[in-house]
Amino acid sequence: MKVTYLPSGTFRAAVEQEVAAYFDSVGGVRQGTWAIHLKTAIAATWLLLSYGLLVFVHTSTPTAVLLAISAGGAMAAIGFNVQHDGGHRSYSKRRSVNRLMAFSLDLLGGSSYFWNFKHNIAHHTYPNISGHDDDIYVGPLGRLSPNDRRYWFHRFQHIYMWPLYALLAVKWQLLDDFRFIIAPGIASTNVPRPPPLELALFWLGKVLFFGLAIGLPLMYLPPSRVLLIFLVSGATLGIVLGSVFQLAHCVKEADYACGPGASVPMDRDWATYQVESAANFGCNNRLLTWFVGGLNFQIEHHLFPQVCHTHYPKLSAIVERQCRTHGVRYTSHPTVRAALGSHYRWLRYLGQRDAIHAAA
Ligand SMILES: [Zn+2]
């Protein structure tokens, strides 16, 4: 069923106007500048160093585990800071540069073609809406929305979900993309079969990823060590990606519009719902903001996905003030710890009650 937002009101016009005035005052460039190029160089160097030490230098098992954790962290940094902006076309003014940066996801084991539908359309158009936003569906094991069915074992999900986040990236690398290529379609989003060029890029990405993650290391290391590195770096990537998503959307304060068959059409306009279905966290933590590519400013990202993430800290004061003026709920957890606590309590609540509505 199609979700229809109410027509845009004064909030969206006011916030867009003030953000436009801000960009006019700083030269008008909404895409990335030298700052994102520097971040790209640092993240790529971080990954190459970790990978090179893992594969080409003989190390003890504990050292290899630490280096694999480092590699997983570097992969996450590339995903947040390079691929995500490229995929949103906010990395550069040039389309080819954005596509190249988006392709970095394929080197990390995920298809940038399917990501575009899963993230840009399914998630960004319908955040936290069951049946539409694929990111809030993790299979029957977890209940991440009050509009999804609750099973008896969900009452323990606030305990057992954490280690499952570790499997998110490996599941994507080994299963999800191959499922998509056999039967395209992500939640309610129609996904066309990849055209020839995209299909070639899909398989090129798979050859490069598995060649770099498995093939090349097997020439220098025993299979058990290659498996250890693959699983530890994948688990690190999964925990980091999963946590950032959950803290930005799966918290008690975020809203969950009902899915198909429920309150459709929506009771709000697009911009208001984008703000109220997301939450910021740790916005004063500059290291966190650097590492997660500004995704701790999730509200600003959802309102302005085609603005490079390096601008979000500057936009947040504008967005927060306009939200207050127009009575739009703006949630910002001061620390990661506060957001983790909110996610934990929300998981427990969803597991124990047939909650109807999140914002309580
Ligand atoms: Zn995004």
Coordinates of C-alpha atoms and ligand atoms in Angstrom, one line a residue:
M1 CA 0.0 0.0 0.0
K2 CA 1.3 3.5 -0.9
V3 CA 2.1 5.9 2.0
T4 CA 0.9 9.4 1.3
Y5 CA 2.3 12.3 3.3
L6 CA 0.2 15.4 4.0
P7 CA 1.2 18.4 1.8
S8 CA 4.3 20.3 3.1
G9 CA 3.5 23.0 5.6
T10 CA 5.3 26.1 6.9
F11 CA 7.9 24.0 8.8
R12 CA 9.6 22.6 5.6
A13 CA 9.5 25.9 3.8
A14 CA 11.0 27.8 6.8
V15 CA 13.8 25.3 7.5
E16 CA 14.7 25.0 3.8
Q17 CA 14.8 28.8 3.4
E18 CA 17.1 29.3 6.4
V19 CA 19.4 26.5 5.3
A20 CA 19.5 28.0 1.8
A21 CA 20.5 31.4 3.4
Y22 CA 23.2 29.6 5.4
F23 CA 24.7 28.1 2.2
D24 CA 24.5 31.5 0.4
S25 CA 26.5 33.0 3.2
V26 CA 29.3 30.3 2.9
G27 CA 29.6 30.2 -0.8
G28 CA 26.7 27.9 -1.8
V29 CA 28.5 24.5 -2.0
R30 CA 26.3 21.8 -0.5
Q31 CA 28.5 18.9 -1.6
G32 CA 31.8 17.8 -0.1
T33 CA 34.9 19.9 0.0
W34 CA 38.5 19.3 1.1
A35 CA 37.3 18.0 4.4
I36 CA 35.6 14.9 2.9
H37 CA 38.6 14.3 0.7
L38 CA 40.9 14.3 3.7
K39 CA 38.5 11.9 5.5
T40 CA 38.5 9.6 2.5
A41 CA 42.3 9.5 2.5
I42 CA 42.5 8.8 6.2
A43 CA 39.9 6.1 6.2
A44 CA 41.4 4.4 3.1
T45 CA 44.9 4.5 4.6
W46 CA 43.5 3.1 7.9
L47 CA 42.0 0.1 6.0
L48 CA 45.0 -0.5 3.8
L49 CA 47.4 -0.5 6.7
S50 CA 45.2 -2.9 8.8
Y51 CA 44.8 -5.1 5.7
G52 CA 48.5 -5.1 4.8
L53 CA 49.6 -5.9 8.3
L54 CA 47.0 -8.7 8.5
V55 CA 47.9 -10.4 5.2
F56 CA 51.5 -9.7 4.6
V57 CA 53.1 -9.6 8.1
H58 CA 53.3 -12.7 10.3
T59 CA 51.4 -11.8 13.5
S60 CA 50.2 -13.7 16.6
T61 CA 46.5 -14.6 16.9
P62 CA 45.7 -11.9 19.5
T63 CA 47.4 -9.3 17.3
A64 CA 45.5 -10.5 14.3
V65 CA 42.2 -10.2 16.2
L66 CA 43.1 -6.6 17.1
L67 CA 44.0 -5.8 13.5
A68 CA 40.8 -7.4 12.2
I69 CA 38.8 -5.2 14.6
S70 CA 40.8 -2.2 13.3
A71 CA 40.0 -3.3 9.7
G72 CA 36.3 -3.6 10.6
G73 CA 36.3 -0.1 12.1
A74 CA 38.0 1.2 8.9
M75 CA 35.4 -0.4 6.7
A76 CA 32.7 1.2 8.8
A77 CA 34.5 4.6 8.5
I78 CA 34.6 4.2 4.7
G79 CA 30.9 3.2 4.6
F80 CA 29.8 6.2 6.7
N81 CA 32.1 8.8 5.3
V82 CA 32.7 7.9 1.6
Q83 CA 30.1 5.4 0.4
H84 CA 27.1 6.9 2.1
D85 CA 27.7 10.4 0.8
G86 CA 28.5 9.0 -2.7
G87 CA 25.3 7.0 -2.7
H88 CA 23.3 10.1 -1.7
R89 CA 25.2 12.1 -4.4
S90 CA 26.4 14.6 -1.7
Y91 CA 30.1 13.7 -2.0
S92 CA 30.7 15.7 -5.1
K93 CA 29.0 17.8 -7.7
R94 CA 30.1 15.3 -10.3
R95 CA 27.9 12.3 -10.9
S96 CA 30.8 10.1 -11.9
V97 CA 32.7 10.9 -8.7
N98 CA 29.6 10.1 -6.6
R99 CA 29.1 6.8 -8.4
L100 CA 32.8 5.9 -7.8
M101 CA 32.5 6.6 -4.1
A102 CA 29.3 4.7 -3.9
F103 CA 31.0 1.7 -5.5
S104 CA 33.3 1.6 -2.4
L105 CA 30.4 -0.4 -0.8
D106 CA 31.0 -3.2 -3.3
L107 CA 34.6 -3.4 -2.2
L108 CA 33.3 -3.8 1.4
G109 CA 31.0 -6.7 0.3
G110 CA 27.6 -4.9 -0.3
S111 CA 26.1 -4.0 -3.6
S112 CA 25.8 -0.2 -4.2
Y113 CA 23.0 -0.9 -6.8
F114 CA 20.7 -2.6 -4.3
W115 CA 21.8 -0.2 -1.5
N116 CA 20.4 2.7 -3.6
F117 CA 16.9 1.1 -3.4
K118 CA 17.2 -0.2 0.1
H119 CA 18.5 3.0 1.6
N120 CA 17.7 6.0 -0.6
I121 CA 14.2 4.9 -1.4
A122 CA 12.9 2.3 1.1
H123 CA 14.5 3.8 4.2
H124 CA 14.7 7.5 3.4
T125 CA 11.2 7.8 2.0
Y126 CA 9.5 5.6 4.7
P127 CA 11.6 5.7 7.8
N128 CA 10.3 3.4 10.6
I129 CA 7.3 2.4 8.6
S130 CA 6.7 -1.4 8.7
G131 CA 6.4 -3.1 5.4
H132 CA 8.2 -0.2 3.7
D133 CA 11.5 0.5 5.6
D134 CA 13.6 -2.6 5.2
D135 CA 16.0 -1.4 7.9
I136 CA 13.6 -2.0 10.7
Y137 CA 13.0 -5.6 9.7
V138 CA 15.5 -8.1 10.9
G139 CA 13.4 -11.2 10.5
P140 CA 11.1 -12.7 13.2
L141 CA 14.0 -12.9 15.7
G142 CA 13.7 -9.2 16.5
R143 CA 10.8 -6.8 16.9
L144 CA 12.0 -3.3 16.1
S145 CA 8.7 -1.7 15.4
P146 CA 5.5 -1.5 17.6
N147 CA 3.5 -2.2 14.4
D148 CA 5.1 -5.6 13.9
R149 CA 4.0 -8.9 15.3
R150 CA 5.2 -9.8 18.8
Y151 CA 6.3 -13.4 19.6
W152 CA 6.9 -14.8 23.1
F153 CA 10.7 -14.9 22.7
H154 CA 10.9 -11.2 22.0
R155 CA 10.6 -10.6 25.8
F156 CA 14.3 -11.5 25.8
Q157 CA 15.3 -9.5 22.8
H158 CA 16.9 -6.7 24.8
I159 CA 19.5 -9.3 25.8
Y160 CA 20.0 -11.4 22.7
M161 CA 19.8 -8.8 19.9
W162 CA 23.2 -7.3 20.7
P163 CA 25.3 -10.2 19.5
L164 CA 23.0 -10.6 16.5
Y165 CA 24.0 -7.2 15.3
A166 CA 27.5 -8.7 14.8
L167 CA 26.0 -10.9 12.0
L168 CA 24.4 -8.0 10.0
A169 CA 27.4 -7.3 7.7
V170 CA 28.4 -11.0 7.2
K171 CA 24.7 -11.8 6.3
W172 CA 24.7 -9.0 3.8
Q173 CA 28.1 -10.1 2.3
L174 CA 27.1 -13.7 2.0
L175 CA 23.4 -13.8 1.5
D176 CA 21.4 -10.7 1.0
D177 CA 22.8 -9.4 -2.3
F178 CA 22.6 -12.9 -3.9
R179 CA 19.0 -13.1 -2.8
F180 CA 18.3 -9.6 -4.3
I181 CA 19.9 -10.6 -7.6
I182 CA 17.8 -13.7 -7.9
A183 CA 14.6 -12.0 -6.8
P184 CA 14.9 -8.2 -6.8
G185 CA 12.5 -6.3 -4.5
I186 CA 13.1 -4.7 -1.1
A187 CA 10.1 -4.5 1.3
S188 CA 7.4 -2.5 -0.7
T189 CA 10.0 -1.0 -3.1
N190 CA 10.1 -2.4 -6.6
V191 CA 13.6 -3.0 -7.7
P192 CA 14.3 -3.5 -11.4
R193 CA 16.8 -6.1 -12.5
P194 CA 20.2 -4.4 -12.8
P195 CA 20.8 -3.1 -16.4
P196 CA 23.9 -4.6 -18.1
L197 CA 26.4 -2.0 -16.8
E198 CA 25.1 -2.3 -13.2
L199 CA 25.1 -6.1 -13.5
A200 CA 28.7 -6.0 -14.6
L201 CA 29.6 -3.7 -11.6
F202 CA 27.7 -6.0 -9.3
W203 CA 29.8 -9.0 -10.3
L204 CA 33.0 -7.0 -10.5
G205 CA 32.3 -5.9 -6.9
K206 CA 31.8 -9.5 -5.8
V207 CA 35.0 -10.7 -7.5
L208 CA 37.0 -7.9 -5.9
F209 CA 35.5 -8.3 -2.4
F210 CA 35.9 -12.1 -2.2
G211 CA 39.3 -11.9 -3.9
L212 CA 40.5 -9.4 -1.3
A213 CA 38.8 -10.9 1.7
I214 CA 39.4 -14.5 0.9
G215 CA 41.5 -15.2 -2.2
L216 CA 44.5 -13.1 -1.7
P217 CA 44.8 -13.8 2.1
L218 CA 44.7 -17.6 1.3
M219 CA 47.9 -17.2 -0.7
Y220 CA 49.7 -16.1 2.5
L221 CA 47.8 -17.4 5.5
P222 CA 46.3 -20.7 6.6
P223 CA 42.5 -21.0 6.1
S224 CA 41.7 -20.9 9.8
R225 CA 43.4 -17.4 10.0
V226 CA 41.6 -16.1 7.0
L227 CA 38.3 -17.3 8.4
L228 CA 39.1 -15.6 11.8
I229 CA 39.9 -12.3 10.1
F230 CA 36.8 -12.5 7.9
L231 CA 34.5 -13.1 10.9
V232 CA 36.1 -10.7 13.3
S233 CA 36.2 -7.8 10.9
G234 CA 32.7 -8.6 9.7
A235 CA 31.4 -8.7 13.2
T236 CA 33.0 -5.4 14.1
L237 CA 31.5 -3.8 10.9
G238 CA 28.1 -5.3 11.8
I239 CA 28.1 -4.1 15.4
V240 CA 29.1 -0.6 14.4
L241 CA 26.7 -0.3 11.5
G242 CA 23.8 -1.8 13.5
S243 CA 24.4 0.3 16.5
V244 CA 24.5 3.6 14.6
F245 CA 21.3 2.7 12.8
Q246 CA 19.5 1.6 16.0
L247 CA 20.6 4.7 18.0
A248 CA 19.3 6.9 15.2
H249 CA 15.9 5.3 14.7
C250 CA 15.1 2.5 17.1
V251 CA 14.7 4.4 20.3
K252 CA 11.8 5.2 22.5
E253 CA 11.6 8.8 21.4
A254 CA 11.4 8.1 17.6
D255 CA 8.1 7.7 15.9
Y256 CA 6.8 4.8 14.0
A257 CA 4.0 5.5 11.6
C258 CA 1.7 2.5 11.1
G259 CA 2.4 0.2 8.2
P260 CA 0.2 -1.0 5.4
G261 CA -3.4 -1.4 6.4
A262 CA -3.1 1.0 9.3
S263 CA -2.9 4.9 9.4
V264 CA -2.3 5.4 5.7
P265 CA -2.4 8.2 4.5
M266 CA -0.1 9.8 7.0
D267 CA -1.1 12.3 9.6
R268 CA 1.9 14.5 8.9
D269 CA 3.9 16.1 6.1
W270 CA 7.1 14.5 4.9
A271 CA 9.5 16.9 6.7
T272 CA 7.8 16.7 10.1
Y273 CA 7.8 12.9 10.0
Q274 CA 11.5 12.7 8.9
V275 CA 12.4 14.7 12.0
E276 CA 10.1 12.8 14.4
S277 CA 11.1 9.3 13.2
A278 CA 14.8 10.0 13.9
A279 CA 17.0 10.9 16.8
N280 CA 20.4 12.5 17.1
F281 CA 23.0 11.4 19.6
G282 CA 26.4 12.5 20.9
C283 CA 26.4 15.7 18.8
N284 CA 29.1 17.4 20.9
N285 CA 31.4 14.4 20.5
R286 CA 33.6 15.5 17.6
L287 CA 35.5 12.2 17.3
L288 CA 32.2 10.3 17.1
T289 CA 30.9 12.8 14.5
W290 CA 34.0 12.3 12.5
F291 CA 33.9 8.5 12.6
V292 CA 30.2 8.0 11.8
G293 CA 30.2 10.5 9.0
G294 CA 27.8 12.9 10.7
L295 CA 25.1 10.2 11.0
N296 CA 24.7 11.1 14.7
F297 CA 23.0 14.2 13.2
Q298 CA 20.4 11.8 11.8
I299 CA 17.6 14.4 11.8
E300 CA 19.6 16.8 9.6
H301 CA 20.6 13.9 7.4
H302 CA 17.0 12.9 6.8
L303 CA 15.9 16.4 6.0
F304 CA 18.9 17.1 3.8
P305 CA 20.3 13.8 2.5
Q306 CA 21.9 15.5 -0.5
V307 CA 23.9 17.8 1.6
C308 CA 27.4 16.5 2.5
H309 CA 27.6 15.3 6.1
T310 CA 30.4 17.7 7.0
H311 CA 27.8 20.5 7.0
Y312 CA 25.4 18.9 9.5
P313 CA 26.8 20.3 12.7
K314 CA 26.3 23.8 11.3
L315 CA 22.7 23.0 10.1
S316 CA 21.6 21.5 13.4
A317 CA 21.1 24.8 15.2
I318 CA 18.9 26.0 12.4
V319 CA 16.9 22.8 12.3
E320 CA 16.4 22.5 16.1
R321 CA 15.3 26.2 16.3
Q322 CA 12.8 25.8 13.5
C323 CA 11.5 22.6 15.1
R324 CA 10.9 24.4 18.3
T325 CA 9.1 27.3 16.5
H326 CA 6.8 24.9 14.6
G327 CA 6.1 22.4 17.4
V328 CA 8.0 19.5 15.7
R329 CA 9.5 17.1 18.2
Y330 CA 13.4 17.2 18.0
T331 CA 15.2 14.4 19.9
S332 CA 18.8 14.6 20.7
H333 CA 20.5 12.3 23.2
P334 CA 23.4 14.1 24.7
T335 CA 25.7 11.0 24.7
V336 CA 26.0 7.6 23.1
R337 CA 25.4 6.1 26.5
A338 CA 22.1 7.8 26.8
A339 CA 21.1 6.7 23.3
L340 CA 22.2 3.1 24.1
G341 CA 20.1 3.2 27.2
S342 CA 17.1 4.4 25.2
H343 CA 17.6 1.6 22.6
Y344 CA 17.9 -1.0 25.3
R345 CA 14.7 0.1 27.1
W346 CA 12.8 0.3 23.8
L347 CA 13.9 -3.2 22.8
R348 CA 12.7 -4.4 26.2
Y349 CA 9.4 -2.5 25.9
L350 CA 8.7 -3.9 22.4
G351 CA 9.5 -7.4 23.6
Q352 CA 7.1 -7.3 26.5
R353 CA 4.1 -5.3 25.3
D354 CA 1.9 -5.1 22.2
A355 CA 2.8 -1.4 22.0
I356 CA 0.7 0.5 19.6
H357 CA 2.6 3.8 19.4
A358 CA 6.2 4.6 20.2
A359 CA 6.1 8.3 21.2
A360 CA 5.1 7.9 24.8
Ligands
ZN1 ZN 21.2 8.1 4.3

